[in-house]
CSV table of C-alpha atoms in Angstrom, one decimal:
chain,number,residue,atom,x,y,z
A,540,VAL,CA,-45.4,-76.5,181.0
A,541,PRO,CA,-43.7,-77.0,177.6
A,542,PRO,CA,-45.6,-79.3,175.1
A,543,ASP,CA,-44.5,-82.9,174.9
A,544,THR,CA,-42.8,-83.0,171.5
A,545,THR,CA,-42.1,-86.8,171.8
A,546,ALA,CA,-45.7,-87.7,171.7
A,547,PRO,CA,-46.8,-89.2,168.3
A,548,GLY,CA,-48.8,-86.9,166.1
A,549,PRO,CA,-52.3,-87.6,164.8
A,550,ALA,CA,-52.5,-90.6,162.5
A,551,ALA,CA,-52.7,-89.9,158.8
A,552,PRO,CA,-56.2,-90.4,157.3
A,553,ALA,CA,-56.6,-93.8,155.6
A,554,GLY,CA,-57.2,-92.0,152.3
A,555,ASP,CA,-53.7,-90.5,152.4
A,556,GLU,CA,-51.9,-93.8,152.6
A,557,VAL,CA,-49.5,-94.4,149.7
A,558,PRO,CA,-50.5,-97.6,147.9
A,559,PRO,CA,-47.8,-100.2,147.2
A,560,ALA,CA,-46.1,-99.9,143.9
A,561,HIS,CA,-46.9,-102.6,141.3
A,562,LEU,CA,-46.1,-103.4,137.6
A,563,GLY,CA,-48.8,-101.0,136.4
A,564,HIS,CA,-46.9,-98.1,137.9
A,565,ALA,CA,-43.6,-99.2,136.3
A,566,LEU,CA,-45.4,-99.6,132.9
A,567,LEU,CA,-46.9,-96.1,133.2
A,568,ALA,CA,-43.5,-94.6,134.1
A,569,GLU,CA,-41.7,-96.3,131.2
A,570,TRP,CA,-44.4,-95.2,128.8
A,571,THR,CA,-44.0,-91.6,130.0
A,572,LYS,CA,-40.3,-91.8,129.7
A,573,ILE,CA,-40.2,-93.3,126.2
A,574,ARG,CA,-42.9,-91.1,124.7
A,575,SER,CA,-41.4,-87.9,126.1
A,576,VAL,CA,-37.9,-88.6,124.7
A,577,ARG,CA,-37.4,-86.8,121.3
A,578,SER,CA,-35.3,-89.7,119.9
A,579,THR,CA,-38.3,-92.1,120.1
A,580,MET,CA,-40.4,-90.1,117.7
A,581,TRP,CA,-37.5,-89.5,115.3
A,582,THR,CA,-36.5,-93.2,115.3
A,583,LEU,CA,-40.0,-94.4,114.6
A,584,LEU,CA,-40.4,-91.7,111.9
A,585,VAL,CA,-37.2,-92.8,110.2
A,586,MET,CA,-38.4,-96.4,110.3
A,587,MET,CA,-41.8,-95.4,108.8
A,588,VAL,CA,-40.3,-93.2,106.0
A,589,VAL,CA,-37.6,-95.7,105.0
A,590,THR,CA,-39.9,-98.7,105.0
A,591,VAL,CA,-42.9,-97.1,103.2
A,592,GLY,CA,-40.7,-95.0,101.0
A,593,ILE,CA,-38.3,-97.6,99.7
A,594,GLY,CA,-41.0,-100.4,99.5
A,595,THR,CA,-43.4,-98.1,97.5
A,596,ALA,CA,-40.6,-96.9,95.3
A,597,VAL,CA,-39.6,-100.5,94.4
A,598,ALA,CA,-43.2,-101.4,93.7
A,599,GLY,CA,-43.6,-98.3,91.5
A,600,VAL,CA,-40.5,-99.1,89.5
A,601,VAL,CA,-41.6,-102.8,89.0
A,602,SER,CA,-45.1,-101.5,87.9
A,603,MET,CA,-43.5,-99.7,85.0
A,604,THR,CA,-42.0,-102.9,83.6
A,605,ASP,CA,-43.5,-106.1,82.2
A,606,GLU,CA,-42.7,-108.1,85.4
A,607,GLN,CA,-45.7,-110.2,86.4
A,608,GLY,CA,-44.4,-112.3,89.2
A,609,PHE,CA,-43.3,-109.7,91.7
A,610,ASP,CA,-45.2,-110.4,94.9
A,611,PRO,CA,-46.4,-107.1,96.6
A,612,PRO,CA,-45.3,-108.3,100.1
A,613,ILE,CA,-41.7,-108.4,98.8
A,614,ALA,CA,-41.8,-104.6,98.5
A,615,GLY,CA,-42.4,-104.3,102.3
A,616,PHE,CA,-39.5,-106.7,102.9
A,617,ILE,CA,-37.2,-104.6,100.9
A,618,GLY,CA,-38.3,-101.5,102.8
A,619,ILE,CA,-37.9,-103.1,106.2
A,620,LEU,CA,-34.4,-104.3,105.3
A,621,LEU,CA,-33.2,-100.8,106.3
A,622,GLY,CA,-36.1,-99.8,108.4
A,623,HIS,CA,-35.5,-102.5,111.0
A,624,ILE,CA,-32.1,-101.0,111.9
A,625,ALA,CA,-34.0,-98.0,113.3
A,626,ILE,CA,-36.0,-100.4,115.6
A,627,VAL,CA,-32.9,-102.1,116.7
A,628,THR,CA,-31.3,-98.7,117.6
A,629,PHE,CA,-34.5,-97.7,119.4
A,630,GLY,CA,-34.3,-100.9,121.5
A,631,VAL,CA,-30.7,-100.2,122.5
A,632,LEU,CA,-31.5,-96.6,123.4
A,633,VAL,CA,-34.4,-97.6,125.7
A,634,THR,CA,-31.9,-98.9,128.2
A,635,SER,CA,-28.4,-97.6,127.3
A,636,THR,CA,-29.3,-93.9,127.5
A,637,GLU,CA,-30.3,-94.2,131.1
A,638,TYR,CA,-26.8,-95.5,132.0
A,639,THR,CA,-25.0,-92.9,129.9
A,640,THR,CA,-27.0,-90.0,131.4
A,641,GLY,CA,-27.2,-91.4,135.0
A,642,MET,CA,-31.0,-91.5,134.9
A,643,ILE,CA,-30.9,-95.1,135.8
A,644,ARG,CA,-30.3,-94.1,139.5
A,645,THR,CA,-33.5,-92.2,139.6
A,646,SER,CA,-35.4,-95.0,137.9
A,647,LEU,CA,-34.1,-97.5,140.5
A,648,VAL,CA,-35.0,-95.3,143.3
A,649,ALA,CA,-38.6,-95.0,141.9
A,650,SER,CA,-38.7,-98.7,141.1
A,651,PRO,CA,-36.3,-100.6,143.5
A,652,ARG,CA,-37.4,-104.0,142.1
A,653,ARG,CA,-35.0,-104.2,139.2
A,654,GLY,CA,-36.7,-107.2,137.5
A,655,ARG,CA,-39.9,-105.2,137.3
A,656,LEU,CA,-38.1,-102.3,135.8
A,657,LEU,CA,-36.7,-104.4,133.0
A,658,VAL,CA,-40.0,-106.1,132.3
A,659,ALA,CA,-41.7,-102.7,132.1
A,660,LYS,CA,-39.2,-101.5,129.6
A,661,ALA,CA,-39.5,-104.7,127.5
A,662,VAL,CA,-43.3,-104.6,127.5
A,663,ILE,CA,-43.6,-100.9,126.5
A,664,PHE,CA,-41.0,-101.2,123.9
A,665,SER,CA,-42.5,-104.3,122.4
A,666,ALA,CA,-46.0,-102.7,122.2
A,667,ILE,CA,-44.7,-99.6,120.5
A,668,SER,CA,-42.4,-101.4,118.1
A,669,PHE,CA,-45.0,-104.1,117.0
A,670,VAL,CA,-47.7,-101.5,116.3
A,671,ALA,CA,-45.3,-99.1,114.5
A,672,VAL,CA,-43.8,-101.8,112.3
A,673,SER,CA,-47.2,-103.4,111.6
A,674,VAL,CA,-48.5,-100.0,110.4
A,675,ALA,CA,-45.5,-99.4,108.2
A,676,LEU,CA,-45.7,-102.8,106.6
A,677,GLY,CA,-49.4,-102.6,106.2
A,678,VAL,CA,-49.3,-99.3,104.5
A,679,THR,CA,-46.5,-100.5,102.2
A,680,LEU,CA,-48.4,-103.6,101.2
A,681,ALA,CA,-51.5,-101.6,100.5
A,682,LEU,CA,-49.7,-99.1,98.3
A,683,SER,CA,-47.7,-101.9,96.6
A,684,ALA,CA,-50.8,-103.9,95.9
A,685,ALA,CA,-52.4,-100.9,94.4
A,686,LEU,CA,-49.4,-100.1,92.2
A,687,LEU,CA,-49.1,-103.7,91.1
A,688,GLY,CA,-52.8,-104.4,90.8
A,689,ASP,CA,-52.5,-105.3,87.1
A,690,THR,CA,-49.8,-108.0,87.6
A,691,GLU,CA,-50.5,-111.8,87.9
A,692,ALA,CA,-48.8,-112.0,91.3
A,693,ALA,CA,-51.0,-109.2,92.7
A,694,ARG,CA,-54.2,-110.7,91.3
A,695,ALA,CA,-53.3,-114.1,92.7
A,696,MET,CA,-52.2,-112.8,96.1
A,697,PRO,CA,-54.3,-114.6,98.8
A,698,GLY,CA,-55.6,-113.1,102.0
A,699,GLU,CA,-52.8,-114.7,104.0
A,700,ALA,CA,-50.4,-112.2,102.4
A,701,TRP,CA,-51.9,-109.6,104.8
A,702,THR,CA,-51.1,-111.6,108.0
A,703,THR,CA,-47.7,-113.2,108.4
A,704,PRO,CA,-45.8,-110.8,105.9
A,705,VAL,CA,-47.1,-107.9,108.0
A,706,LEU,CA,-47.7,-109.2,111.6
A,707,GLY,CA,-45.1,-112.0,111.4
A,708,VAL,CA,-42.4,-109.6,110.2
A,709,ALA,CA,-43.4,-107.0,112.8
A,710,LEU,CA,-43.0,-109.7,115.5
A,711,TYR,CA,-39.6,-110.7,114.1
A,712,VAL,CA,-38.4,-107.1,114.0
A,713,THR,CA,-39.7,-106.4,117.5
A,714,LEU,CA,-37.7,-109.4,118.7
A,715,LEU,CA,-34.6,-108.0,117.1
A,716,GLY,CA,-35.3,-104.7,118.9
A,717,LEU,CA,-35.8,-106.6,122.2
A,718,LEU,CA,-32.4,-108.2,121.7
A,719,GLY,CA,-31.0,-104.7,121.3
A,720,LEU,CA,-32.7,-103.7,124.5
A,721,ALA,CA,-31.1,-106.6,126.3
A,722,MET,CA,-27.7,-105.7,124.8
A,723,GLY,CA,-28.1,-102.1,125.9
A,724,SER,CA,-28.7,-103.3,129.5
A,725,LEU,CA,-25.8,-105.7,129.4
A,726,LEU,CA,-23.2,-103.5,127.8
A,727,ARG,CA,-24.6,-100.2,129.2
A,728,SER,CA,-23.1,-98.4,126.2
A,729,SER,CA,-25.1,-97.1,123.2
A,730,ALA,CA,-22.3,-97.3,120.8
A,731,GLY,CA,-21.1,-100.7,121.9
A,732,ALA,CA,-24.6,-102.3,121.9
A,733,ILE,CA,-25.5,-100.8,118.5
A,734,THR,CA,-22.2,-102.1,117.1
A,735,VAL,CA,-22.9,-105.6,118.4
A,736,MET,CA,-26.4,-105.6,117.1
A,737,LEU,CA,-25.3,-104.5,113.6
A,738,GLY,CA,-22.9,-107.4,113.7
A,739,VAL,CA,-25.6,-109.8,114.7
A,740,VAL,CA,-27.9,-108.5,111.9
A,741,LEU,CA,-25.4,-108.1,109.1
A,742,LEU,CA,-22.4,-110.4,109.7
A,743,PRO,CA,-24.2,-113.7,108.9
A,744,THR,CA,-25.5,-112.4,105.6
A,745,ILE,CA,-22.0,-111.1,104.7
A,746,ALA,CA,-20.2,-114.3,105.7
A,747,ALA,CA,-22.6,-116.8,104.0
A,748,PRO,CA,-21.6,-116.0,100.4
A,749,PHE,CA,-17.9,-116.6,101.2
A,750,LEU,CA,-18.8,-120.0,102.7
A,751,TYR,CA,-20.6,-121.0,99.5
A,752,LEU,CA,-17.2,-120.9,97.8
A,753,SER,CA,-16.2,-124.1,99.6
A,754,GLU,CA,-18.1,-127.3,98.7
A,755,SER,CA,-17.8,-128.7,102.2
A,756,MET,CA,-19.2,-125.5,103.8
A,757,ARG,CA,-22.2,-125.1,101.6
A,758,ASP,CA,-24.7,-126.8,104.0
A,759,LEU,CA,-23.5,-124.6,106.8
A,760,ALA,CA,-23.8,-121.5,104.6
A,761,GLN,CA,-27.4,-122.4,103.7
A,762,HIS,CA,-28.3,-122.7,107.4
A,763,ILE,CA,-26.6,-119.4,108.2
A,764,ASP,CA,-28.3,-117.8,105.3
A,765,ALA,CA,-31.7,-119.1,106.3
A,766,TYR,CA,-31.4,-118.3,110.0
A,767,SER,CA,-29.8,-114.9,109.7
A,768,ALA,CA,-32.0,-111.9,110.5
A,769,ILE,CA,-32.4,-111.0,106.9
A,770,GLY,CA,-33.2,-114.6,106.0
A,771,GLY,CA,-35.9,-114.8,108.7
A,772,MET,CA,-37.6,-111.6,107.5
A,773,SER,CA,-37.4,-112.9,103.9
A,774,SER,CA,-39.0,-116.2,104.8
A,775,LEU,CA,-41.8,-114.6,106.7
A,776,SER,CA,-42.5,-112.3,103.8
A,777,VAL,CA,-43.2,-115.2,101.4
A,778,SER,CA,-44.7,-117.5,104.1
A,779,TYR,CA,-48.2,-117.4,102.4
A,780,THR,CA,-46.8,-119.6,99.6
A,781,GLY,CA,-47.3,-122.6,101.9
A,782,ASP,CA,-43.7,-123.8,101.7
A,783,PHE,CA,-42.6,-124.8,105.3
A,784,ASP,CA,-38.9,-124.2,104.3
A,785,HIS,CA,-39.8,-120.6,103.8
A,786,SER,CA,-42.4,-120.2,106.6
A,787,GLY,CA,-40.1,-118.1,108.8
A,788,TRP,CA,-41.5,-119.5,112.1
A,789,PRO,CA,-38.5,-121.8,112.9
A,790,GLN,CA,-36.2,-118.7,112.6
A,791,THR,CA,-38.6,-116.7,114.7
A,792,ALA,CA,-38.6,-119.4,117.4
A,793,LEU,CA,-34.8,-119.4,117.5
A,794,LEU,CA,-34.6,-115.7,117.7
A,795,ALA,CA,-37.2,-115.7,120.6
A,796,ALA,CA,-35.0,-118.2,122.5
A,797,VAL,CA,-32.0,-116.0,122.0
A,798,VAL,CA,-33.9,-112.9,123.1
A,799,ALA,CA,-35.1,-114.8,126.2
A,800,ALA,CA,-31.6,-115.8,127.1
A,801,ALA,CA,-30.3,-112.3,126.6
A,802,LEU,CA,-33.0,-110.8,128.8
A,803,VAL,CA,-32.2,-113.3,131.5
A,804,GLY,CA,-28.6,-112.2,131.3
A,805,ALA,CA,-29.6,-108.5,131.5
A,806,TRP,CA,-31.9,-109.2,134.5
A,807,ALA,CA,-29.0,-111.0,136.2
A,808,ARG,CA,-26.6,-108.2,135.7
A,809,LEU,CA,-29.1,-105.6,136.7
A,810,ARG,CA,-29.7,-107.4,140.0
A,811,THR,CA,-26.1,-108.2,140.9
A,812,THR,CA,-24.3,-105.0,139.9
A,813,ASP,CA,-24.6,-101.4,140.9
A,814,ALA,CA,-26.3,-98.9,138.5
């Protein structure tokens, strides 16, 4: 009598059951992808070298002059003026490269819940960016304070100069990178998203001086100047002076709202369109 091939086989042991996927799996997958991509290390290295190198060089030049009022945190601000572009590019590449290479299909097969995938990318990117920028700014501030130790500004620098000018600016730069991540997911093009982000970062600062030429437009120019990306980082860098107009937190709150709206848009497109 031939065996009954329609009969069900033995049940799999309970220990062999595949556990349901959760956010932790998505976070681990995104961490593995990001750290294994060569461009991640190069982008972060460029940010570190530019921020620390330029900031320390500026502090070194100032230390050779008679200038007494140069605040050491300003050196970090000057360095991050170029260094933050690397973080913005990094944020764009976290999402856009998966679309240009077609890897997004594999990611969606492994993590069908698309909102979870976007959250995992945002969380892992934010953690990496915040730590990297904080380290770069902290090292720059330590070196600048050592080089400018004999100046009045360095001697009068309070302990608060080690908090917001480092951690606050790191948060602001991370939010800019998250905006780049959202743009990369919305546009699905590395070149297009980077171009848009460069416009967001640079265009207000370029346009504001021309608006100052008109008396009726000067109030608008001041607001654009203050709430531009460069204005926000500048205000956070001198926040320890106690001047609310230069605290940088209103600019940070506005940027966070813009980032939240962009991420919602990226989530909506990810859910409603094919990969």
